[in-house]
Short mmCIF file of C-alpha atoms in Angstrom, two decimals:
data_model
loop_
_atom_site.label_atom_id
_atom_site.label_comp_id
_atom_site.label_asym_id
_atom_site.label_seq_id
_atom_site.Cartn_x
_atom_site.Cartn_y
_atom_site.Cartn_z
CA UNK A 1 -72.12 82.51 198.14
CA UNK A 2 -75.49 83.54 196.96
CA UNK A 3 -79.17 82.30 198.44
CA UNK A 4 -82.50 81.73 196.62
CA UNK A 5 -85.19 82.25 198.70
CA UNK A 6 -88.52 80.97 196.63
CA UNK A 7 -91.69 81.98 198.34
CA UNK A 8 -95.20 80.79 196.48
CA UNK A 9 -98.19 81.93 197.71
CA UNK A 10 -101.58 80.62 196.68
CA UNK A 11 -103.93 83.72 197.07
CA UNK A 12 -106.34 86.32 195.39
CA UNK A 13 -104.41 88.81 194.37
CA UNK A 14 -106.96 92.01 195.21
CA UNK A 15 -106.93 94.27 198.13
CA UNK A 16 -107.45 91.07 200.72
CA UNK A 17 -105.12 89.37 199.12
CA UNK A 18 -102.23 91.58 199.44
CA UNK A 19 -103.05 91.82 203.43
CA UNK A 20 -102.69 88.30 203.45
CA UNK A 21 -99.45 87.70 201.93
CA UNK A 22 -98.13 90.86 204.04
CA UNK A 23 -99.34 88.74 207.23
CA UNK A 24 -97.14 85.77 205.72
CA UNK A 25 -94.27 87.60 204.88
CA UNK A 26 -92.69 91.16 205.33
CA UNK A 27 -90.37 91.07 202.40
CA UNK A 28 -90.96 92.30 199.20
CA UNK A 29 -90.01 89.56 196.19
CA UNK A 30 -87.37 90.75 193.90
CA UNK A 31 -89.24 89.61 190.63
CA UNK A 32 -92.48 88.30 190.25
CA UNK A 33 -93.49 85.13 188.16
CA UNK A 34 -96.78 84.36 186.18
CA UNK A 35 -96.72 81.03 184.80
CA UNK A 36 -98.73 80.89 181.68
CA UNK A 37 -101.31 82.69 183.21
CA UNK A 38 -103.02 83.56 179.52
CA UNK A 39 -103.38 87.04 180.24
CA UNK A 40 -105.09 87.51 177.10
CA UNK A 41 -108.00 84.65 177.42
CA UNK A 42 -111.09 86.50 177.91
CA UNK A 43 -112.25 83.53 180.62
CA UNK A 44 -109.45 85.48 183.35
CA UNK A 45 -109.43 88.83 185.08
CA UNK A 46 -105.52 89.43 186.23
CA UNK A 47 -106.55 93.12 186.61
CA UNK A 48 -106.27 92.60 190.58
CA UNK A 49 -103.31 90.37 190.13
CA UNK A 50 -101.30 92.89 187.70
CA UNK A 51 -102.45 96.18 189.99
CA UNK A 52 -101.55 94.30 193.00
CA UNK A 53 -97.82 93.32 191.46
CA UNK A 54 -97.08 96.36 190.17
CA UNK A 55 -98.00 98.42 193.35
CA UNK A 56 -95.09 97.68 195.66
CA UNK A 57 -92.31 101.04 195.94
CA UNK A 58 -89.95 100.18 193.96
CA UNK A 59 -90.98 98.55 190.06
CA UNK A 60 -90.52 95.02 190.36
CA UNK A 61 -89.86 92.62 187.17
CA UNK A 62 -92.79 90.28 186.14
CA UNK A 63 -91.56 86.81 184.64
CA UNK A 64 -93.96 85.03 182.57
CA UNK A 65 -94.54 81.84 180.64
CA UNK A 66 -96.51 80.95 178.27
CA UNK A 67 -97.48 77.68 176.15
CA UNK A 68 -96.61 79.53 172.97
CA UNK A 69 -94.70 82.25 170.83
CA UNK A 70 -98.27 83.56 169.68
CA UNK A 71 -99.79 83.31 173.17
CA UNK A 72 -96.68 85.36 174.09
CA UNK A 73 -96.90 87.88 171.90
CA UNK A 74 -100.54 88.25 172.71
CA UNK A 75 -100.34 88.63 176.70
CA UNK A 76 -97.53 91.04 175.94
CA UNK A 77 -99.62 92.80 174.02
CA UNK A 78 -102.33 93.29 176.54
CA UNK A 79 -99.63 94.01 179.25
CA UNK A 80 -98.40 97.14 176.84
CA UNK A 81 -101.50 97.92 176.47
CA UNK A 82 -102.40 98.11 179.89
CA UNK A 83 -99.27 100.14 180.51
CA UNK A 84 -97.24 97.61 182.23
CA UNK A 85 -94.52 97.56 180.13
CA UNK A 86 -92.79 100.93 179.51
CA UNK A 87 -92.15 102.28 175.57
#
């Protein structure tokens, strides 16, 4: 028998951020989810967000949604470009 633990956490994602979630909660998540967070609109910064996710020991995989195919090829675009996603 398997268990999904779902945690959400409703934060900024920079250096204060990450303390705050750590006071929450020890564990580390096993993926992490974006939804449709536009990464590629110019009006949002997810550089804290994205440097924050991607700093834990071991690579965790980011899930993400978007509203549409183009919009989804765009943010992962700007993720590859960032080098979040490996070649």
């Amino acid at each position: 028998k398997a268990t999904l633990a779902v945690e959400t956490h409703c934060c900024y994602y920079g250096e204060k951020g990450r303390q705050k979630v750590a006071a929450i909660s020890s564990l580390e998540p096993d993926a992490i989810i974006f939804f449709n967070p536009g990464f590629s609109c110019p009006d949002y910064d997810w550089s804290n967000a994205l440097s924050a996710a991607s700093s834990y020991r071991d690579a965790k995989p980011f899930i993400i949604t978007t509203n549409t195919e183009m919009e989804g090829f765009a943010d992962i675009k700007i993720l590859f470009d960032a080098g979040y996603i490996d070649k």
